CSV table of C-alpha atoms and ligand atoms in Angstrom, one decimal:
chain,number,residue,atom,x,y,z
A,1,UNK,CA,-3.6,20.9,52.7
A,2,UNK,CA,-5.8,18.3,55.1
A,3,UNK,CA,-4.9,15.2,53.2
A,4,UNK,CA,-1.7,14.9,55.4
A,5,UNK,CA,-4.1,15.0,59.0
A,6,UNK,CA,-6.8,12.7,57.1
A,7,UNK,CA,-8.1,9.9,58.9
A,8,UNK,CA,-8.2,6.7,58.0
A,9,UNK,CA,-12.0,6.0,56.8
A,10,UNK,CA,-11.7,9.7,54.7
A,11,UNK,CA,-9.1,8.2,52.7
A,12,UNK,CA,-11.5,5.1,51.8
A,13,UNK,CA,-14.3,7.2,50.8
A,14,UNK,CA,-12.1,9.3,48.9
A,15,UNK,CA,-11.2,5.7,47.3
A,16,UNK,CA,-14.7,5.4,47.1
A,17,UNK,CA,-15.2,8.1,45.4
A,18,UNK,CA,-13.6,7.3,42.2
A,19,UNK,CA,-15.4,4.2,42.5
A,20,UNK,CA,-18.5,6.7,42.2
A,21,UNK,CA,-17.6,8.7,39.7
A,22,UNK,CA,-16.7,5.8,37.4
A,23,UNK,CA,-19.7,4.2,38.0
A,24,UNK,CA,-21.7,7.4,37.2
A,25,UNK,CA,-19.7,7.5,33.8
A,26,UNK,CA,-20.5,3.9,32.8
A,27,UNK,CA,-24.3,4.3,34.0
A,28,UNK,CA,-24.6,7.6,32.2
A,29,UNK,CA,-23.6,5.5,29.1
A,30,UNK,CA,-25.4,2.6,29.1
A,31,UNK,CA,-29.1,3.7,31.0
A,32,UNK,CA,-28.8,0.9,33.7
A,33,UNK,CA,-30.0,1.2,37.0
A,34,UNK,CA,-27.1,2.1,39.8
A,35,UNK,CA,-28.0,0.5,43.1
A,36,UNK,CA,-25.9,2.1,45.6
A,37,UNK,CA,-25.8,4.3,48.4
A,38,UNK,CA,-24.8,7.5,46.4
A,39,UNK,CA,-25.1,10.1,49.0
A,40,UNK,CA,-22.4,8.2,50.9
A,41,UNK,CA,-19.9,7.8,48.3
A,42,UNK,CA,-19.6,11.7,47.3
A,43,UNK,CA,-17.6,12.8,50.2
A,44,UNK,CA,-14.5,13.8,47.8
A,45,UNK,CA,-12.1,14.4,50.4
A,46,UNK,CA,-11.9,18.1,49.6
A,47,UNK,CA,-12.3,19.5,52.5
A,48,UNK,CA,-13.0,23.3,53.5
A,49,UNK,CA,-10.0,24.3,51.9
A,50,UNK,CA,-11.0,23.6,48.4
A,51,UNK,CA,-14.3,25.7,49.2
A,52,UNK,CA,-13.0,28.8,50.0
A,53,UNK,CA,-11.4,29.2,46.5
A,54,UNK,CA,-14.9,27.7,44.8
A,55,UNK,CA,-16.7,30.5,47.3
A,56,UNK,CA,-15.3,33.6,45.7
A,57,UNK,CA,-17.1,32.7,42.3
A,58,UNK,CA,-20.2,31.6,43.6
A,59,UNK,CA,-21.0,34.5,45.8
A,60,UNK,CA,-22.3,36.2,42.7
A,61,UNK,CA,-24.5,33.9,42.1
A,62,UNK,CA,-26.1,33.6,45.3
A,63,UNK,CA,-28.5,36.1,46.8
A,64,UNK,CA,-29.3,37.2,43.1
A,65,UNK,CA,-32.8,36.7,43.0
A,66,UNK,CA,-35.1,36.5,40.2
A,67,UNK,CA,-38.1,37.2,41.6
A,68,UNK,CA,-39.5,39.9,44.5
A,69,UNK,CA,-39.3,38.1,47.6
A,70,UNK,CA,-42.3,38.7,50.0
A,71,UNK,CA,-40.8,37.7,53.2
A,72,UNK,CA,-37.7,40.0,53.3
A,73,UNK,CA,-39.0,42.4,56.3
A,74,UNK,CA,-39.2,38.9,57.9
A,75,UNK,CA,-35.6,38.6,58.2
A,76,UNK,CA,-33.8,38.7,60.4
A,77,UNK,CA,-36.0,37.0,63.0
A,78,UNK,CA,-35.0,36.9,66.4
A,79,UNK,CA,-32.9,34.1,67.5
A,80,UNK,CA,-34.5,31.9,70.5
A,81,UNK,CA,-32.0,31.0,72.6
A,82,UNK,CA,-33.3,28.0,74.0
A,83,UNK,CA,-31.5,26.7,70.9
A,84,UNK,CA,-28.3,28.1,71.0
A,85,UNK,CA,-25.3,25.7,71.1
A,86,UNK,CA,-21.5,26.1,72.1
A,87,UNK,CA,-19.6,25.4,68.4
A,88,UNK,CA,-18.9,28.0,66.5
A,89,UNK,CA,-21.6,29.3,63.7
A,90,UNK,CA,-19.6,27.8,60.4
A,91,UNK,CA,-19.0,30.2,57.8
A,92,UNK,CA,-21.1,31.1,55.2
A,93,UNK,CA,-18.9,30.9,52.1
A,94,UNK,CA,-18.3,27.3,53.3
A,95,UNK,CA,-21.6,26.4,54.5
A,96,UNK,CA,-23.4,27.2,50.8
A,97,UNK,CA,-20.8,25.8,48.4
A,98,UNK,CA,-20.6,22.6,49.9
A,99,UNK,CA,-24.0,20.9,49.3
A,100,UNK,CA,-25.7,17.7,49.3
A,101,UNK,CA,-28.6,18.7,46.6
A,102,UNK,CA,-28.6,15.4,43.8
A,103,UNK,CA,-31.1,17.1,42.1
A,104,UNK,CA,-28.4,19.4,41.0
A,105,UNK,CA,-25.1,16.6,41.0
A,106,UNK,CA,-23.6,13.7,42.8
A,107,UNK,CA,-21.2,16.0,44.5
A,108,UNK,CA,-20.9,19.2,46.3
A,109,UNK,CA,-20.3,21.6,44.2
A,110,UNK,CA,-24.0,22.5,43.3
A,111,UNK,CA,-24.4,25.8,44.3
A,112,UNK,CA,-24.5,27.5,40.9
A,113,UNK,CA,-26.6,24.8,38.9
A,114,UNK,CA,-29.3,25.6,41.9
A,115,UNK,CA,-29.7,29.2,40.8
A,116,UNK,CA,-31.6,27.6,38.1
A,117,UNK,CA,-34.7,26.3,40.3
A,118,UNK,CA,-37.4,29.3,40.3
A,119,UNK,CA,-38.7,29.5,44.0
A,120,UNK,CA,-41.6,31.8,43.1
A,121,UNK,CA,-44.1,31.4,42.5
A,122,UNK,CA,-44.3,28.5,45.1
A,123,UNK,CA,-46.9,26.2,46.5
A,124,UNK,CA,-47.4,23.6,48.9
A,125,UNK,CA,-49.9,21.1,48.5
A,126,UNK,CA,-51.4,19.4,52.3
A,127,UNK,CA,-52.6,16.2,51.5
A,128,UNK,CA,-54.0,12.2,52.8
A,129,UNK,CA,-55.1,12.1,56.0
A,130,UNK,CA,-56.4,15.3,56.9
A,131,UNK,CA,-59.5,17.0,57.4
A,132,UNK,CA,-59.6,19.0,54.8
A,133,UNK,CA,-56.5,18.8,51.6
A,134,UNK,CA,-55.0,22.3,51.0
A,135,UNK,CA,-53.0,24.3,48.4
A,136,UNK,CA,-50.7,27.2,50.2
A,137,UNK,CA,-49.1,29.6,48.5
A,138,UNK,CA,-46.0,29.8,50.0
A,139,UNK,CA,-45.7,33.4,50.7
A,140,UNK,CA,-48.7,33.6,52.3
A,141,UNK,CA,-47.5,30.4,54.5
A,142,UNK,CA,-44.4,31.7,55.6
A,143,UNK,CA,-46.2,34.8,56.8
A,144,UNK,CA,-48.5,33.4,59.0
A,145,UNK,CA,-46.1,31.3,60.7
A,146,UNK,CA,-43.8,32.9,63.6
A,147,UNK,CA,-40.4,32.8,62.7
A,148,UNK,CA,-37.7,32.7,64.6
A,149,UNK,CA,-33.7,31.7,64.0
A,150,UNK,CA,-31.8,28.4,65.9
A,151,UNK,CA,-28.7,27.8,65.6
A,152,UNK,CA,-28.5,24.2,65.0
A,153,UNK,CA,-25.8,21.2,63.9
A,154,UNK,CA,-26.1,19.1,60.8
A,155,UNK,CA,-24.3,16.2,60.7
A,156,UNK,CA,-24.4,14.1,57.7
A,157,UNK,CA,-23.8,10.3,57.3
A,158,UNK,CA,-21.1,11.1,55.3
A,159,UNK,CA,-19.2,11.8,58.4
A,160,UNK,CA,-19.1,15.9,58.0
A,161,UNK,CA,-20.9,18.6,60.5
A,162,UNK,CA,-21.2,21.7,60.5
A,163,UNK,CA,-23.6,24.6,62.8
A,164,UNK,CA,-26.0,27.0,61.1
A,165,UNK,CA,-28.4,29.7,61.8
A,166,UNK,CA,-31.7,28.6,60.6
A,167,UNK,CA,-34.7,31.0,60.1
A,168,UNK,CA,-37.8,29.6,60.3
A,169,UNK,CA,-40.8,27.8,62.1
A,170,UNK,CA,-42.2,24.5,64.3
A,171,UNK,CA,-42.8,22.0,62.3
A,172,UNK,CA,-45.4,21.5,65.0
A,173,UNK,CA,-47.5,24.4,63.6
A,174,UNK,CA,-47.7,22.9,60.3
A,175,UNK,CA,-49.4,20.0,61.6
A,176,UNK,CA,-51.4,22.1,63.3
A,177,UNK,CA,-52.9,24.2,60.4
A,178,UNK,CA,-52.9,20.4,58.0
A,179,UNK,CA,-55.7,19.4,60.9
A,180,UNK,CA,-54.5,15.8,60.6
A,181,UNK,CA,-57.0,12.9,61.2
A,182,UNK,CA,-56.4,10.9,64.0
A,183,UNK,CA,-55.0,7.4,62.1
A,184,UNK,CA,-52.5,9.5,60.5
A,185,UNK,CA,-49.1,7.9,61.7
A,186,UNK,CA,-46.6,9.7,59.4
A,187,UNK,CA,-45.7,12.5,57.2
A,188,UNK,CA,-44.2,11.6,53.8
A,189,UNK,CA,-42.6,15.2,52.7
A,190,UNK,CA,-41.7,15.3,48.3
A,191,UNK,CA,-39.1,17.8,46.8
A,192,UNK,CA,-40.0,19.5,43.9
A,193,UNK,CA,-40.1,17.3,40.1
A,194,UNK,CA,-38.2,19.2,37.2
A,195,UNK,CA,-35.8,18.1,34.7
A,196,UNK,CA,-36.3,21.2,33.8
A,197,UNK,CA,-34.5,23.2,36.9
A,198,UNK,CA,-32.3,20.1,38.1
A,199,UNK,CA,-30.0,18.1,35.3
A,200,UNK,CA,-29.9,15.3,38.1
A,201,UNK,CA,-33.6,14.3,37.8
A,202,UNK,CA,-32.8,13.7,34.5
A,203,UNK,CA,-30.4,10.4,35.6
A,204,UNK,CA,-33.5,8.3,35.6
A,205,UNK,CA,-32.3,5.7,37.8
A,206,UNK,CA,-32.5,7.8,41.0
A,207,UNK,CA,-36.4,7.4,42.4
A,208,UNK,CA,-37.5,11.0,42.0
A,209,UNK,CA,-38.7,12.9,43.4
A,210,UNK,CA,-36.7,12.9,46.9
A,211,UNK,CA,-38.9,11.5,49.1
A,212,UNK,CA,-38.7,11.7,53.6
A,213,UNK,CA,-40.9,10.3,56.2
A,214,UNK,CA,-41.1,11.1,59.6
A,215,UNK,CA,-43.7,9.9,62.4
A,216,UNK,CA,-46.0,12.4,63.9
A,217,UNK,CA,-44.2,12.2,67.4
A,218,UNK,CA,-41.0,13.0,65.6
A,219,UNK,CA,-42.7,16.3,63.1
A,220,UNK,CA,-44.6,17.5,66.5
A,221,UNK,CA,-41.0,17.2,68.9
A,222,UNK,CA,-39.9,21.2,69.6
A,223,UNK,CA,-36.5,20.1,67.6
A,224,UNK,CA,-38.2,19.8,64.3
A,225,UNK,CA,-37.8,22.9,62.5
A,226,UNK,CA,-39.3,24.2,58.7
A,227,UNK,CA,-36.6,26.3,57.6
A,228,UNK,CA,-37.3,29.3,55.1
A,229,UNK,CA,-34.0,31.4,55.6
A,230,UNK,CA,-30.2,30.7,56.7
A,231,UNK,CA,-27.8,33.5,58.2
A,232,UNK,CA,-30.4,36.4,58.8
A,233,UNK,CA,-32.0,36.1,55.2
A,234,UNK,CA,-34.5,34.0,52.9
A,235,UNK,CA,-32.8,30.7,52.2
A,236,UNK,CA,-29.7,30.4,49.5
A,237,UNK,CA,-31.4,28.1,47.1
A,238,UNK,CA,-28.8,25.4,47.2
A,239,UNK,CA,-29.6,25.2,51.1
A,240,UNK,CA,-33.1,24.3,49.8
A,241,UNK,CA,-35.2,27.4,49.1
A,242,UNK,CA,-38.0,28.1,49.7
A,243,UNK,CA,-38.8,25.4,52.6
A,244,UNK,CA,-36.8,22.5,54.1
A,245,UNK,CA,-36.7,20.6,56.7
A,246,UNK,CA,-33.7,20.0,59.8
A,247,UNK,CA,-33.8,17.5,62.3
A,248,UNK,CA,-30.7,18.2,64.2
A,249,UNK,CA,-30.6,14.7,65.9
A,250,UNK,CA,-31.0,13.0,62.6
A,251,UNK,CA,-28.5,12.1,59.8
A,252,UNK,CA,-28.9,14.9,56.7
A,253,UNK,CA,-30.7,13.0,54.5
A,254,UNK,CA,-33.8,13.2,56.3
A,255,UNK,CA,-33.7,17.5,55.9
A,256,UNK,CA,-35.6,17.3,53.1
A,257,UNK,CA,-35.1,20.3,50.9
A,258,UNK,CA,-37.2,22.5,48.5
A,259,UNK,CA,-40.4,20.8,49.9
A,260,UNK,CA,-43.7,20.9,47.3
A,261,UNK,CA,-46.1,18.3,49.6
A,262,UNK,CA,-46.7,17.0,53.1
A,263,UNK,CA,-48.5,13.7,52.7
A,264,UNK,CA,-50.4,12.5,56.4
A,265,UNK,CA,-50.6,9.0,55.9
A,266,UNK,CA,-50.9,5.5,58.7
A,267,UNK,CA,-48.2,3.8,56.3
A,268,UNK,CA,-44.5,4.5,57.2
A,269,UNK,CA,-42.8,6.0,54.0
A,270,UNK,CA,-40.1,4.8,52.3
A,271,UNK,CA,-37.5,7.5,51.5
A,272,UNK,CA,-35.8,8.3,48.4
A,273,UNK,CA,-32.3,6.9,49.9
A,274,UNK,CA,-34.0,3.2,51.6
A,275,UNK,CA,-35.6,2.7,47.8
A,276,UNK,CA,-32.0,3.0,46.6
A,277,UNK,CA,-29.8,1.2,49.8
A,278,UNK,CA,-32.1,0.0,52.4
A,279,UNK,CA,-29.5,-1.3,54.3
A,280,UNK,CA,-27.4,1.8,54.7
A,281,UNK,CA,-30.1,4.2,55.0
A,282,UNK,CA,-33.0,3.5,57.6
A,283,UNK,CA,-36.1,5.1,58.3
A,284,UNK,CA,-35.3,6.5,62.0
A,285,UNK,CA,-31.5,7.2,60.8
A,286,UNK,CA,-30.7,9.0,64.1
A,287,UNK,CA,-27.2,10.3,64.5
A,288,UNK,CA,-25.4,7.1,66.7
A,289,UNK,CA,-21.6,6.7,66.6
A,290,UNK,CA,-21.9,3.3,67.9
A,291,UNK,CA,-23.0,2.0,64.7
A,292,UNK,CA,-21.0,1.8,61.9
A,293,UNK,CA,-22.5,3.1,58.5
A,294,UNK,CA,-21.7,-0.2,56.6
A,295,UNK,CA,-19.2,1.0,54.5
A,296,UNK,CA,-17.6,3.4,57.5
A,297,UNK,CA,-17.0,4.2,61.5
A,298,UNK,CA,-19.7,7.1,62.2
A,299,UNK,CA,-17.5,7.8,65.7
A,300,UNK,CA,-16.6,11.1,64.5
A,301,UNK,CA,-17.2,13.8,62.0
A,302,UNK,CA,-14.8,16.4,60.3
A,303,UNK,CA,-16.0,19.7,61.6
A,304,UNK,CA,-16.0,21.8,58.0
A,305,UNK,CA,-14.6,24.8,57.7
A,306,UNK,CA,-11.5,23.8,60.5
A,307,UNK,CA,-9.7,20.9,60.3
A,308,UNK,CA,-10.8,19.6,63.5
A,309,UNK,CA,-11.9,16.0,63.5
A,310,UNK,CA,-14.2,15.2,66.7
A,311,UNK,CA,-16.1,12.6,68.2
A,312,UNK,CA,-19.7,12.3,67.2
A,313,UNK,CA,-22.4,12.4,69.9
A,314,UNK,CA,-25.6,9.9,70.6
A,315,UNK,CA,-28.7,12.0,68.6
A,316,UNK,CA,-26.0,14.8,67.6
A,317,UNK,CA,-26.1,16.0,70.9
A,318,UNK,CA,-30.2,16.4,71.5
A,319,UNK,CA,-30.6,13.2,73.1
A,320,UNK,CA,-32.6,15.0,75.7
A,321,UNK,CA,-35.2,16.5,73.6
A,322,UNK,CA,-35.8,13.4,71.6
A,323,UNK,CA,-34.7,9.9,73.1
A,324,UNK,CA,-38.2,9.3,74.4
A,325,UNK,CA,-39.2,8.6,70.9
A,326,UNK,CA,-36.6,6.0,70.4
A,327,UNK,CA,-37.5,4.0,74.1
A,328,UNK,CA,-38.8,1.0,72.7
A,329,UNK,CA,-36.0,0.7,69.9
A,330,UNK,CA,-33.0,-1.0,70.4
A,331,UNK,CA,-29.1,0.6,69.6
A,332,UNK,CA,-29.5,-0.7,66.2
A,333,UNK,CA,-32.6,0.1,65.4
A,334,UNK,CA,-33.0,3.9,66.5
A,335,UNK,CA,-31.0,3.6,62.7
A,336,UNK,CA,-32.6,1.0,61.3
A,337,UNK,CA,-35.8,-1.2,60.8
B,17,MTE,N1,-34.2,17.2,47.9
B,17,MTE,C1,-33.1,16.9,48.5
B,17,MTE,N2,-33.0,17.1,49.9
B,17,MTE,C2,-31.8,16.8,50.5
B,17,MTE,C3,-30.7,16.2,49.8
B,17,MTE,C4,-30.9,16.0,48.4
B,17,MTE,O1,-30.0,15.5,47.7
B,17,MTE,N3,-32.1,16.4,47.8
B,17,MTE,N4,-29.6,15.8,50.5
B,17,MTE,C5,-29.7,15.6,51.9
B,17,MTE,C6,-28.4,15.5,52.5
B,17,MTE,S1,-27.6,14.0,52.3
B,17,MTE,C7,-27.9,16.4,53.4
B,17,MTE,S2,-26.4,16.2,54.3
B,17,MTE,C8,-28.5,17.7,53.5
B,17,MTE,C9,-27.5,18.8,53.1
B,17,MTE,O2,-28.0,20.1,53.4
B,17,MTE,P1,-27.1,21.3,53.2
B,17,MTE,O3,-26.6,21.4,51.8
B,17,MTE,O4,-27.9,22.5,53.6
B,17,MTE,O5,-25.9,21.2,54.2
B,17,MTE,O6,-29.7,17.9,52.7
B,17,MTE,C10,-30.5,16.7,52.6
B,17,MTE,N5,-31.7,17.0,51.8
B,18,MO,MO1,-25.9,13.9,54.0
């Protein structure tokens, strides 16, 4: 068991957790609106341990697709090693039943209720301040882009990391193809609207749909990477099929998943986490273990699938590919403002 080797700030999320999961109860039950930071307070304390027996009865699940996937002879795409990195690869079983995906829950355990989401047929709307609005199939999109795999860390404000092989393309080439205009400032990304597919857009005080911003320096830096596959095949849906975002340097929530729009716009967006807790979740929300999340220490991060706890590093490690953007910002505000 980990519990015994648990830090201190674990054992006060996990105390927060309850705190969660009561409040979930009572807001299920009376409609009101639930004004806190939610993605913070899931971390259950369960660590890699309790995924490896949840893995064995979700591996069924996963891979079983419902549709023919155009992109297999895609995969696996050759791995560019200019983004390689020295922790070990974490495993799959672990990697795809622990998930942040609130449109499926409030916890981690989402991996089966994700199967439900049909990825096909699948567009992606280009929209705002561009020369010309498109609608892309996503099939199509995927093929014209040159894939490759990274292996990158994810390290999410909740204090967890892990390192994955990600298939896909730069972020930079999107851009490219939207032929933004040149006032265009930001990208506002949207996940996917269904009650239908996801019982969590049904809790009608979250502001669906998830909603990310980032600037254009930030979408056009070499780090920022549309991902369309993990481990050598298409995407696992939980992981955010068929299109999601990483940004290594930044705390998780900004890797938006299952991505239906890119918006160009001059006005900075507000994302889905600031509407609900806009003092624990900023816009730039780069990875900083100098600055405490309010409610924790962000100094380290619990390595999943080992019980290693280690100290977190400035950007996650990439501050050389991406502290120019942040010059002009001070220590506080590369998280907030
Ligand atoms: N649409 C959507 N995207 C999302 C989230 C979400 O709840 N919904 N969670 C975010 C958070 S908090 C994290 S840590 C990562 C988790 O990605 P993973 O499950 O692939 O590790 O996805 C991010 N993207
Ligand atoms: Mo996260």
């Amino acid at each position: 068991m980990l519990i015994r080797n648990l830090p201190s700030w674990v054992l006060r999320e996990s105390a927060a957790t309850d705190e969660q999961v009561y409040l979930n109860r009572r807001n299920f039950m009376r409609g009101s609106s639930l004004l806190i930071g939610g993605a913070a307070l899931t971390l259950s304390g369960q660590g890699a341990d309790a995924g490896a027996a949840f893995a064995s009865d979700i591996s069924q699940s996963v891979g079983t697709s419902d549709f023919k996937d155009l992109t297999l002879d895609l995969y696996p795409a050759k791995r560019n090693e200019a983004y390689t990195i020295k922790r070990p690869i974490t495993k799959e079983e672990i990697s795809s039943t622990y998930n942040n995906f609130y449109e499926f829950g409030s916890h981690k355990r989402i991996a089966k209720a994700a199967q439900r989401m049909e990825t096909r047929p699948w567009t992606i709307t280009i929209d705002g301040m561009v020369e010309e609005e498109m609608e892309l199939d996503i099939d199509e999109l995927i093929r014209s882009m040159a894939l490759e795999e990274r292996l990158y860390r994810h390290r999410c404000v909740e204090a967890w990391s892990m390192t994955i092989p990600w298939t896909g393309f730069a972020f930079a080439d999107l851009v490219k193809k939207a032929k933004p205009l040149s006032g265009a400032k930001y990208i506002q990304m949207e996940t996917f609207h269904k009650s239908m597919w996801a019982s969590g857009q049904r809790q009608t005080w979250y502001p669906w749909p998830y909603l990310e911003g980032v600037s254009m320096e930030e979408a056009t830096n070499d780090l920022a990477f549309l991902v369309t596959g993990a481990y050598g095949k298409p995407a696992a849906k939980q992981f955010g099929a068929p299109l999601r975002l990483a940004l290594p340097w930044k705390y998780g929530f900004k890797s938006i998943k299952s991505i239906v729009r890119f918006t160009f716009t001059d006005k900075r967006p507000v994302s889905f986490w600031e509407q609900l807790a806009p003092k624990e979740y900023g816009f730039w929300a780069n990875v900083n273990p100098e600055v405490r999340h309010p409610r924790w220490s962000q100094a380290t991060e619990r390595v999943l699938g080992t019980d290693e706890t280690i100290p977190t590093q400035f950007y996650n490690g990439y501050g050389e590919q991406v502290a120019h953007l942040y010059k002009e910002l001070g220590k506080t505000e590369i998280l907030f403002r």
